[in-house]
Short mmCIF file of C-alpha atoms (C1' of nucleotides) in Angstrom, two decimals:
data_model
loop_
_atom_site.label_atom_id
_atom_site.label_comp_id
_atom_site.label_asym_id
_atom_site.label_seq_id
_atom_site.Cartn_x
_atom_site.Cartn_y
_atom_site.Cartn_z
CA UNK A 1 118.99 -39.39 66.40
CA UNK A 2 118.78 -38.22 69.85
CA UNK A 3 121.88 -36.45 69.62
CA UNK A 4 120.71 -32.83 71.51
CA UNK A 5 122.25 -30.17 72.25
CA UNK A 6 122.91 -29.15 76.06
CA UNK A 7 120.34 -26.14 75.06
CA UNK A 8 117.10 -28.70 73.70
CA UNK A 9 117.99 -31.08 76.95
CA UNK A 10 117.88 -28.18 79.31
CA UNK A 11 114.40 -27.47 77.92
CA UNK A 12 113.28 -30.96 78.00
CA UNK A 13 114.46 -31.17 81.86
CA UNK A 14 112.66 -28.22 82.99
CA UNK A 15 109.42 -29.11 81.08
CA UNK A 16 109.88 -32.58 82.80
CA UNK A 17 110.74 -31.10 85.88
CA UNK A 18 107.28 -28.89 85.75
CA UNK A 19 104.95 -32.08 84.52
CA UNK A 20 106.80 -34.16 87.84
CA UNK A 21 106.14 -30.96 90.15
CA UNK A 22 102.61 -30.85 88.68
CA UNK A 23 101.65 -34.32 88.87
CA UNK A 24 103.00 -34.90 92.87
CA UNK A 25 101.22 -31.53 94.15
CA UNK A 26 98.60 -32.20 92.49
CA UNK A 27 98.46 -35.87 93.88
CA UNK A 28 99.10 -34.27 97.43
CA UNK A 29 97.14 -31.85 97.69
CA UNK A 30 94.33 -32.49 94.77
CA UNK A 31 93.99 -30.59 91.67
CA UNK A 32 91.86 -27.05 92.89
CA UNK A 33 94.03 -26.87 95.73
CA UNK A 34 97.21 -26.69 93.76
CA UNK A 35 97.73 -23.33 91.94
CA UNK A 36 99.57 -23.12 88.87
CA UNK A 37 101.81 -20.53 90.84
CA UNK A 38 102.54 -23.40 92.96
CA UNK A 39 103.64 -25.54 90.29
CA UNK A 40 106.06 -23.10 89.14
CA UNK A 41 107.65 -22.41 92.60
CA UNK A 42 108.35 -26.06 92.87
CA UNK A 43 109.64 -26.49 89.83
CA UNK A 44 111.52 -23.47 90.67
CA UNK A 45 110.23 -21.55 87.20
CA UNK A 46 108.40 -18.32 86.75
CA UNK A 47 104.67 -18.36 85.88
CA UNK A 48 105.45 -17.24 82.25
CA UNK A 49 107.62 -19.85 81.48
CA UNK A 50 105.45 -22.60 82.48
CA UNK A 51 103.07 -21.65 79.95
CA UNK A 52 105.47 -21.57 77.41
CA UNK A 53 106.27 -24.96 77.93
CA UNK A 54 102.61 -25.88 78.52
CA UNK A 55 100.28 -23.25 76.42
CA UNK A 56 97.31 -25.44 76.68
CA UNK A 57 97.15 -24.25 80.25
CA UNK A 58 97.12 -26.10 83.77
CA UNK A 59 95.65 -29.31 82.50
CA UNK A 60 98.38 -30.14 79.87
CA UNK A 61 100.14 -30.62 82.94
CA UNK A 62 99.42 -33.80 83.44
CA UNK A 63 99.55 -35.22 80.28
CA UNK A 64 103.30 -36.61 78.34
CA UNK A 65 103.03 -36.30 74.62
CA UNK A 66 100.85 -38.80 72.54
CA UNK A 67 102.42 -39.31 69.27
CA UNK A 68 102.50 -42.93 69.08
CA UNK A 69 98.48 -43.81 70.06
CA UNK A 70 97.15 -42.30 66.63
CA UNK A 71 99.94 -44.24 63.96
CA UNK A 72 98.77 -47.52 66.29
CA UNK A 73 94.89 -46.66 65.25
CA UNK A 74 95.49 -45.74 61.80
CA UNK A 75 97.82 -49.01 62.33
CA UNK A 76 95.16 -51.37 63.36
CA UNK A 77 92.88 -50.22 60.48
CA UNK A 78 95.20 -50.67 58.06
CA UNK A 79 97.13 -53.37 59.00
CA UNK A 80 94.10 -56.26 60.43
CA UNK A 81 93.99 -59.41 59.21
CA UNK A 82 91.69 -60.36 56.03
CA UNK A 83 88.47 -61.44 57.45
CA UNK A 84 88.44 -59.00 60.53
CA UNK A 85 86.04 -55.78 60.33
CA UNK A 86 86.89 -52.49 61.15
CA UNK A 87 85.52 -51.96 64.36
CA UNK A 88 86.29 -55.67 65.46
CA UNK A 89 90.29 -54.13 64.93
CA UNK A 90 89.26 -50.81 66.88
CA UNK A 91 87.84 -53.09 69.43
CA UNK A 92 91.12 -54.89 69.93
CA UNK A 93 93.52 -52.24 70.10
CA UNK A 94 91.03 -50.69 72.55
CA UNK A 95 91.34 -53.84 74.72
CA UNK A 96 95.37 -54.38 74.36
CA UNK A 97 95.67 -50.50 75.58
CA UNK A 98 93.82 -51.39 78.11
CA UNK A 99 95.64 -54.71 79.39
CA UNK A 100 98.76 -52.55 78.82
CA UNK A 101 97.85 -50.13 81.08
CA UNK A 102 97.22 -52.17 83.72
CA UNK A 103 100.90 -53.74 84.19
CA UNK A 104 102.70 -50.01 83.35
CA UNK A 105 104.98 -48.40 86.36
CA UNK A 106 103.66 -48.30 90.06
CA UNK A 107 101.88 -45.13 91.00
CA UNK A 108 99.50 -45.55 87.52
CA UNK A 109 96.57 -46.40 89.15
CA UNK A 110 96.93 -43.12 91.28
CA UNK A 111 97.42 -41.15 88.19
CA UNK A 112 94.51 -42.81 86.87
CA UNK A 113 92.31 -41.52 90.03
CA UNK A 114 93.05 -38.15 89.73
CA UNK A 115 92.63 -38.53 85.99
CA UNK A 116 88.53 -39.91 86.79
CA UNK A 117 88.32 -37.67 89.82
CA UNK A 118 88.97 -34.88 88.35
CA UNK A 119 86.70 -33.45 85.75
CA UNK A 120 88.30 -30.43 83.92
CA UNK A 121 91.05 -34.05 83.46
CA UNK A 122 88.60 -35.87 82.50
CA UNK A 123 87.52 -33.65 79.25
CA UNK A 124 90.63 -32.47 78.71
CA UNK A 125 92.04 -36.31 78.63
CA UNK A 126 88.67 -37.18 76.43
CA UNK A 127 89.50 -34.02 74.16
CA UNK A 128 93.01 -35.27 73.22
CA UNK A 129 91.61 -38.66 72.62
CA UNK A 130 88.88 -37.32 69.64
CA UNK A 131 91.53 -35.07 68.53
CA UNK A 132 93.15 -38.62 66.42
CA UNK A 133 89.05 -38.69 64.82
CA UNK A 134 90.16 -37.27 61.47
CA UNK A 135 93.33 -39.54 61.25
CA UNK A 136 91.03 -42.50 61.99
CA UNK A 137 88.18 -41.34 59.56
CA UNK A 138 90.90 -40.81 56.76
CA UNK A 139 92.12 -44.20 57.72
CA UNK A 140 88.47 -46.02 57.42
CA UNK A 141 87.65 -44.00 54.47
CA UNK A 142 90.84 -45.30 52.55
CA UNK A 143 90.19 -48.71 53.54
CA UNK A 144 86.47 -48.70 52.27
CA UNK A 145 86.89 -46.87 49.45
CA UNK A 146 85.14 -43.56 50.41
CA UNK A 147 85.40 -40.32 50.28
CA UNK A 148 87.98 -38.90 53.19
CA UNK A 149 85.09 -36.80 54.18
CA UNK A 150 82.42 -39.32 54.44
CA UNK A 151 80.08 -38.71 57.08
CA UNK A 152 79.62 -42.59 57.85
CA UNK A 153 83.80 -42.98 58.54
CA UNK A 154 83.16 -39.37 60.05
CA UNK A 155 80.72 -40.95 62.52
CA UNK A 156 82.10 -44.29 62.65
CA UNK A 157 85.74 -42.92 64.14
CA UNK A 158 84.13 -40.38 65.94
CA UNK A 159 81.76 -43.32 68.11
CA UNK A 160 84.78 -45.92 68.07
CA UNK A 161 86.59 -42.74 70.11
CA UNK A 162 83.85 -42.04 72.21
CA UNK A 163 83.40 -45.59 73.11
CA UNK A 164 86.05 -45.32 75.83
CA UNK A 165 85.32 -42.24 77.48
CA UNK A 166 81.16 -43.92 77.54
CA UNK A 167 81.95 -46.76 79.50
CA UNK A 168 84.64 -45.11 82.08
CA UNK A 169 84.12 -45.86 85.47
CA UNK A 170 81.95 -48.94 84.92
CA UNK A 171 82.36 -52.31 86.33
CA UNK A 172 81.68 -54.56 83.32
CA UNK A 173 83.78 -51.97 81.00
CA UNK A 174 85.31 -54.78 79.07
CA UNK A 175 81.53 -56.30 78.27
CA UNK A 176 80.23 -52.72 77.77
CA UNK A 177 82.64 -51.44 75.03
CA UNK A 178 82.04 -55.46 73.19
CA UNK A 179 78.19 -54.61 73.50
CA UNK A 180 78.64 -50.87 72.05
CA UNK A 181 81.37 -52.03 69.23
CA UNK A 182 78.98 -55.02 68.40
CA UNK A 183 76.17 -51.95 67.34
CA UNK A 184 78.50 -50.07 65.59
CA UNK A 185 80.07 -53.58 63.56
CA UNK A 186 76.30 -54.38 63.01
CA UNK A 187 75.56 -51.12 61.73
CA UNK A 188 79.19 -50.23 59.26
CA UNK A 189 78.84 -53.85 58.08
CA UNK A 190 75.16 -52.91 56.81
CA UNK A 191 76.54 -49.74 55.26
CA UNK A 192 79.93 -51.16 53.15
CA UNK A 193 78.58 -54.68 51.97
CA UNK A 194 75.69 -54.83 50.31
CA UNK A 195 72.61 -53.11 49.04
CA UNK A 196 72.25 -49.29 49.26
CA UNK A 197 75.40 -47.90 50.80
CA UNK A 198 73.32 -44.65 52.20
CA UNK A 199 69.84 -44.84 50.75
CA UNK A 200 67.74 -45.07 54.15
CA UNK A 201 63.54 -44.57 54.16
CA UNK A 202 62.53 -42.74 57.16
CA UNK B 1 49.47 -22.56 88.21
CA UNK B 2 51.80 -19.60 87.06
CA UNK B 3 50.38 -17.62 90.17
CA UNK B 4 54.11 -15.94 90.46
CA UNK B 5 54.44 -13.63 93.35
CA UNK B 6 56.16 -10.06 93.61
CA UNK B 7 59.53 -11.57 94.28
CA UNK B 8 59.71 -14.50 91.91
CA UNK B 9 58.22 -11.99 88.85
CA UNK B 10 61.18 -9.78 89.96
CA UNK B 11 63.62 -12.36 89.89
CA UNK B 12 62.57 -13.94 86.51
CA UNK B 13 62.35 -10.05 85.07
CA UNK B 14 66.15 -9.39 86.29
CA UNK B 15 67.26 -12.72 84.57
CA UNK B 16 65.43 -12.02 81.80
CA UNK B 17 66.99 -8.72 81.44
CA UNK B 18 70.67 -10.28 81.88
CA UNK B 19 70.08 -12.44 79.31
CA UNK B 20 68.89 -9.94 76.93
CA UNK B 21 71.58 -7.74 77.78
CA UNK B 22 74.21 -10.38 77.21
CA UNK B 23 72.63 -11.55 73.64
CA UNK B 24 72.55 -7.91 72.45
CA UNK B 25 75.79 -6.56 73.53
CA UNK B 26 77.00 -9.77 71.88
CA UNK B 27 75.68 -9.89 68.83
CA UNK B 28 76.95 -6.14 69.04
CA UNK B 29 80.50 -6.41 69.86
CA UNK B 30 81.04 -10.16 69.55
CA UNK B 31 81.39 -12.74 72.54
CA UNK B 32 85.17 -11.80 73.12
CA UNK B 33 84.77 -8.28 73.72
CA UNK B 34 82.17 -8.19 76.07
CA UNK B 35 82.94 -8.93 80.15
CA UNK B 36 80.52 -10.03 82.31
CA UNK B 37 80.74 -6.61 83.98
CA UNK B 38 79.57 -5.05 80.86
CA UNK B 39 76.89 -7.19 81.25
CA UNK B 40 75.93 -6.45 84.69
CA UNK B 41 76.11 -2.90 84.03
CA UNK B 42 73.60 -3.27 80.71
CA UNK B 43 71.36 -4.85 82.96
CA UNK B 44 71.61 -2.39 85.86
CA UNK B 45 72.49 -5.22 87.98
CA UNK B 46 75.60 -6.14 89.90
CA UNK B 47 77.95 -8.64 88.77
CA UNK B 48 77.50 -10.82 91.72
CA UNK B 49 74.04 -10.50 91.09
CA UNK B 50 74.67 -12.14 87.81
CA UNK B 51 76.50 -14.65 89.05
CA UNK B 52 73.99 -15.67 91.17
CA UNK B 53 70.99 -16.12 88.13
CA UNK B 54 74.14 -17.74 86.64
CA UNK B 55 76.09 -19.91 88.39
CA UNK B 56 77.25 -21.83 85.34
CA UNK B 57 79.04 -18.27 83.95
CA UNK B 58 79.17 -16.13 81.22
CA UNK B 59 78.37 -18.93 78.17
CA UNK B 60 74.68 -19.69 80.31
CA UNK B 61 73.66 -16.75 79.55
CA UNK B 62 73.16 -16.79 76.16
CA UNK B 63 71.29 -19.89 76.51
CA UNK B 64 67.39 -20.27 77.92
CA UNK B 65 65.74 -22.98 79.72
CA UNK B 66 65.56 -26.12 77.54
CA UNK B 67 62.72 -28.07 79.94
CA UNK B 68 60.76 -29.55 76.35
CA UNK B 69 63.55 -30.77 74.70
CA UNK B 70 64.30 -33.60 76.64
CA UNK B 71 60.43 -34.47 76.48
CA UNK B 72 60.17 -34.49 73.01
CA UNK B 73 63.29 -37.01 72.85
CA UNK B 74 61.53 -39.43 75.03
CA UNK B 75 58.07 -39.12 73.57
CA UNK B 76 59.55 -39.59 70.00
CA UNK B 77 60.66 -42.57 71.03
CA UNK B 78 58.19 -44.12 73.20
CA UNK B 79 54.78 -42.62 71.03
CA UNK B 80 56.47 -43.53 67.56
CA UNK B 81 54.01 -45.06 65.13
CA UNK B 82 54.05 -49.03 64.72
CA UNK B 83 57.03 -50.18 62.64
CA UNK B 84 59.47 -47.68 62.43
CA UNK B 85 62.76 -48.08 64.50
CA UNK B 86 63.95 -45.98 67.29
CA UNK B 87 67.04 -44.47 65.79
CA UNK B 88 64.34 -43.41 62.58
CA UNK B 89 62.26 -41.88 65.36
CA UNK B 90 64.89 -39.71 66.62
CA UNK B 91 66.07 -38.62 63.36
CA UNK B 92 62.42 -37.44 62.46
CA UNK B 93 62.72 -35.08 65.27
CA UNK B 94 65.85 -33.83 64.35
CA UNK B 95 64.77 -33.32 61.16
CA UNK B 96 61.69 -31.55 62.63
CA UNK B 97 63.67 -29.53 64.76
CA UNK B 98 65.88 -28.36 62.06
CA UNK B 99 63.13 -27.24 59.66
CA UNK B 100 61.24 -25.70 62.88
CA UNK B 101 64.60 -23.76 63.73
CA UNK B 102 65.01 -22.17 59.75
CA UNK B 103 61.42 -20.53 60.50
CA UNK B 104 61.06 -19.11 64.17
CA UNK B 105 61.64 -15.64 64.93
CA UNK B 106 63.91 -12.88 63.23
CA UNK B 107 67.04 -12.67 64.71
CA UNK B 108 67.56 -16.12 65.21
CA UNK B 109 69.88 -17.08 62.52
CA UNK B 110 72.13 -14.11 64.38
CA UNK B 111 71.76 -15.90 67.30
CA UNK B 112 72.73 -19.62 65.51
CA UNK B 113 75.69 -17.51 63.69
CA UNK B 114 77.12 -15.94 67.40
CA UNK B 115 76.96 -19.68 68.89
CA UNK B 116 78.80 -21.51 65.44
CA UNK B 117 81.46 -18.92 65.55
CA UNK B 118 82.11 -19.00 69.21
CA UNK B 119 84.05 -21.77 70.47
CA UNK B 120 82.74 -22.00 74.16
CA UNK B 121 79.37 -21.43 73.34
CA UNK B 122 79.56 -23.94 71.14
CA UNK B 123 80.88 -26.28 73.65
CA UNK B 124 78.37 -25.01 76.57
CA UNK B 125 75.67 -25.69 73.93
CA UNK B 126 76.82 -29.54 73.08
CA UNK B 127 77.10 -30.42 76.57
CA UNK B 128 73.41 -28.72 77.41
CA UNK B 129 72.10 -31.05 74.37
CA UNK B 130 74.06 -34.26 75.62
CA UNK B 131 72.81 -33.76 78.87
CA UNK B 132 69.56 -35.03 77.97
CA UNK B 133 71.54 -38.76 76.87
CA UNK B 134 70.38 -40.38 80.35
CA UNK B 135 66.78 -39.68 79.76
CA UNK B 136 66.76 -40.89 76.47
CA UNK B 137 68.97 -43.79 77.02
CA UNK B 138 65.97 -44.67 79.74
CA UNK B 139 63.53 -44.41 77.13
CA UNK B 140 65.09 -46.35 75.01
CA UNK B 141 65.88 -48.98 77.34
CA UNK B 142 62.16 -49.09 78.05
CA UNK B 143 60.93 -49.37 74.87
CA UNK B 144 63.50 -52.57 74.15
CA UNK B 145 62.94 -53.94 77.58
CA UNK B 146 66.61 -53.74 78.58
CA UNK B 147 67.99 -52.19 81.97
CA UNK B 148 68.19 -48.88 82.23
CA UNK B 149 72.12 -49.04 82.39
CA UNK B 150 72.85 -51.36 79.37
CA UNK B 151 75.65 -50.10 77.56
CA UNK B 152 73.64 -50.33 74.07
CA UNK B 153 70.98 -47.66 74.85
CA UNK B 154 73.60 -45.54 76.70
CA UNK B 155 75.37 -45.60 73.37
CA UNK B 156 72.51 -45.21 70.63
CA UNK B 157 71.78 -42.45 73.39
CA UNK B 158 74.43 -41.09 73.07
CA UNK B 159 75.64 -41.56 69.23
CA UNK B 160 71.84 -40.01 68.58
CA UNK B 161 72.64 -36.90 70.34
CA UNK B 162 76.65 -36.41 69.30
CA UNK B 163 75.12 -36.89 65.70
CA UNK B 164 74.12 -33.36 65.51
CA UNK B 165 77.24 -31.97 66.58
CA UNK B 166 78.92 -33.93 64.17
CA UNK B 167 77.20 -32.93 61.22
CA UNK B 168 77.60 -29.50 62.21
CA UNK B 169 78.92 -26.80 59.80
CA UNK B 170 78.04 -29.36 56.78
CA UNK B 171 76.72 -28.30 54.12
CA UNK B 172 74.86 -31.56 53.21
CA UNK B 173 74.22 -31.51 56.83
CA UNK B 174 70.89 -33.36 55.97
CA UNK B 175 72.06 -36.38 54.06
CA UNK B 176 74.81 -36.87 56.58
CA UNK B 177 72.57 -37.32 59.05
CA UNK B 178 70.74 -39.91 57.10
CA UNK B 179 73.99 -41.73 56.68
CA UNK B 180 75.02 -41.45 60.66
CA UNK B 181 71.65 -42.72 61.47
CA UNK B 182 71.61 -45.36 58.60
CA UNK B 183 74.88 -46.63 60.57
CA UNK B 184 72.54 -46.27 64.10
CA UNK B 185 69.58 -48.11 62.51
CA UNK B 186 71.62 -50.76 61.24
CA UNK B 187 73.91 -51.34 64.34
CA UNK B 188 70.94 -50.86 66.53
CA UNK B 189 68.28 -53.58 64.42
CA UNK B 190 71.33 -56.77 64.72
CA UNK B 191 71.48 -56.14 68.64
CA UNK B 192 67.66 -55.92 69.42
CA UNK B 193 65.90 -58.10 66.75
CA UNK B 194 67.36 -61.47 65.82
CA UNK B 195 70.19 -63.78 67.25
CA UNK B 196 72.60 -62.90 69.87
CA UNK B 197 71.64 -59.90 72.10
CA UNK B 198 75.60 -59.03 73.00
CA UNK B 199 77.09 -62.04 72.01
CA UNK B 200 80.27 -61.02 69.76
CA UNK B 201 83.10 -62.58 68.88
CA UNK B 202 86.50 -60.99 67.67
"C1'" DA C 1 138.33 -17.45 70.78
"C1'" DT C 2 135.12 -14.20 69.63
"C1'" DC C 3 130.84 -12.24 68.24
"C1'" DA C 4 126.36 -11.99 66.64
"C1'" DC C 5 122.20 -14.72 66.88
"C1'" DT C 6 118.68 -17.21 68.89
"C1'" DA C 7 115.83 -19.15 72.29
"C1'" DA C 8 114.79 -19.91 77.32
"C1'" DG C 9 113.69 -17.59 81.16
"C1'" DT C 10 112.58 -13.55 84.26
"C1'" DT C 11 110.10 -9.49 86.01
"C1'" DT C 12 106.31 -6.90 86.19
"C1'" DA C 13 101.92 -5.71 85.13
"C1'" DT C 14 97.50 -6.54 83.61
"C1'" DC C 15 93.11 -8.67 82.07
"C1'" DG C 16 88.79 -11.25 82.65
"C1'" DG C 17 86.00 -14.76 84.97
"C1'" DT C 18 84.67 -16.13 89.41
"C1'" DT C 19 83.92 -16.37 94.48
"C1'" DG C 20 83.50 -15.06 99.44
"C1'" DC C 21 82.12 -11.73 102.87
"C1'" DG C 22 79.62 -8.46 105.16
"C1'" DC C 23 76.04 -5.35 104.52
"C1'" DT C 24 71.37 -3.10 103.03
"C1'" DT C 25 66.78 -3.53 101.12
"C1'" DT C 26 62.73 -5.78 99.85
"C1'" DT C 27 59.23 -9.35 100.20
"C1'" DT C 28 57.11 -13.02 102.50
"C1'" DT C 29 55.16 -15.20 106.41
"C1'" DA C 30 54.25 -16.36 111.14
"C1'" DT D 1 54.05 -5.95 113.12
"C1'" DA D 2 58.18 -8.53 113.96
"C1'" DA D 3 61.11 -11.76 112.22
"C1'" DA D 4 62.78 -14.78 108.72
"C1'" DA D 5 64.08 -15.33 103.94
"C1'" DA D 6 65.92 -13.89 99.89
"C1'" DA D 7 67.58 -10.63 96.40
"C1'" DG D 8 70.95 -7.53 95.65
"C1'" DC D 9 75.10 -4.68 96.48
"C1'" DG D 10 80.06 -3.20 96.81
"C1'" DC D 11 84.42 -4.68 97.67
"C1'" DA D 12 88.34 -7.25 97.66
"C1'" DA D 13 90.54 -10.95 96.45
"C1'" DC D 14 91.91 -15.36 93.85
"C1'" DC D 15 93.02 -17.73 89.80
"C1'" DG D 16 94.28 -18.85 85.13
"C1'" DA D 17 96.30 -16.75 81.33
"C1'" DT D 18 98.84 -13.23 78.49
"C1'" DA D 19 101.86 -9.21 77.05
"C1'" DA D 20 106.05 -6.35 76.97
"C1'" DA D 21 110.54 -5.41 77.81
"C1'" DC D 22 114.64 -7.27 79.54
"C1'" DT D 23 118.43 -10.70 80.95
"C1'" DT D 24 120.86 -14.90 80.46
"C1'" DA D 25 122.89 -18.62 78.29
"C1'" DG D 26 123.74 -21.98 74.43
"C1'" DT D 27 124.74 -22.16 69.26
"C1'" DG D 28 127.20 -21.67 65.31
"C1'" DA D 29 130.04 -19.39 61.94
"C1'" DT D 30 134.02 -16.87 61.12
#
DNA sequence: ATCACTAAGTTTATCGGTTGCGCTTTTTTA
DNA sequence: TAAAAAAGCGCAACCGATAAACTTAGTGAT
């Protein structure tokens, strides 16, 4: 399975060995002050090479691969126990992550900082996030019975997202993101169970 | 009240010519291909001198002053008639504004087209609209009689404004709208009408 | 073992957006 | 009218990002 070749595990290390570089200069010396010159010198690459191994550009830096976080939402959709509503499942993934993250390897909580301190981070961290919105949506709209393209799953993966990156840097997160995923249970529940699933008067 | 003097008539004439510059040559040539030194030179200007009527860069200066917007948002919600909801407030003025925007000027649809098809402008023009969400989270926390930071308004806020860019590129833009907002109404009538406020359990 | 193939990496050069600096010119105001 | 304020200028540089042509080093089949 992970059987590769001295070629694929050179790559790997230098790639690594750029994201490491990266992440300590940029801890050092802050984010603007670090060039991505800089990063290649100490990772002892050219310039050109770095953005082969990073083509997003000097943010993707900082950020390992996701893979894993968008099977766990489709996941939690698919898999919740009878009785449970969509966003109540959302809402407790959300909350595991977040427990999760808190144990996780010393050093985190300074990757975190940077993360929140930084803003060109922040929306490129909040940009990977919403990039799992269609996955979700097809996941809701499977599980209700709609339409892949339904503009209520649409909206409803697209707020559950959001939710995150709306409550950052407040203290009562946890009692925020209950009070926003309480309005958006209210509102799907209205929409899936009973009378008109999108007649609305205005 | 508009008693402008010499200078200040110059200055708004030199950043009104910038701007027309920039829309022209890029309707012309197409976002890409135009530098802001094309610009400066269309507009007889120098670049720093762009730089300075635009700090924010090149995608600013395709778009005006908004000032009204923001006003409308709040007054929609706080002068809405007796009985209707705030989320069915703020979808009547989107609706407004979208049958307002198929009429205006000539040249306008060019001007929609150039920001749809253009990734950063598109981008620059989302976070221009969404940075009207703390004004009309206030307003809506008024109107409910909640603090100005509870995480509900911030979020119907918020949802409200993202709505549009959601629905963008639809083509039953209109009814999906209805839908999003149906989801809004709902969610947004169970936390400010009957039993518990925030009070959720999952 | 060799040889052709492929992919990683390098060098160099360039492009476009953006900013800082020192300077001139115009307008305001004291 | 003198001085302060502000608009603008030209220049040079910085920075992120990309392209082209070339070298180096694993890979795999014969």
């Amino acid at each position: 399975m992970t059987e590769m070749g001295r070629r694929e595990r050179k790559k790997a290390a230098t790639r690594q060995a750029l994201a490491d570089a990266a992440l300590r200069l940029f801890l050092e010396r802050g984010y603007d002050a670090v060039g991505v010159r800089d990063v290649a010198e100490a990772a002892d690459v050219s310039v050109t090479t770095l953005f082969k191994h990073f083509p997003d550009g000097k943010e993707a830096l900082v950020f390992d691969e996701d893979t894993d976080r968008e099977a766990a939402l489709v996941a939690a959709v698919r898999d919740r126990p009878v009785g449970q509503t969509v966003p109540q499942a959302l809402r407790g993934l959300l909350h595991e992550e977040r427990s999760r993250q808190v144990r996780a390897d010393p050093g985190f909580p300074d990757f975190l900082h940077l993360i929140d301190t930084t803003p060109p981070l922040r929306e490129y961290g909040r940009r990977m996030w919403l990039r799992h919105e269609n996955a979700l949506a097809a996941a809701i709209g499977t599980d209700a019975g709609l339409p892949a393209d339904d503009p209520g799953c649409q909206a409803l993966a697209h707020f559950a997202l959001d939710a995150v990156a709306l409550v950052h840097g407040r203290p009562d997160a946890e009692t925020a993101l209950d009070r926003i995923f309480a309005l958006l249970d209210n509102g799907w529940s209205g929409m899936t169970s009973p009378g008109g699933a999108g007649g609305w008067e205005r």
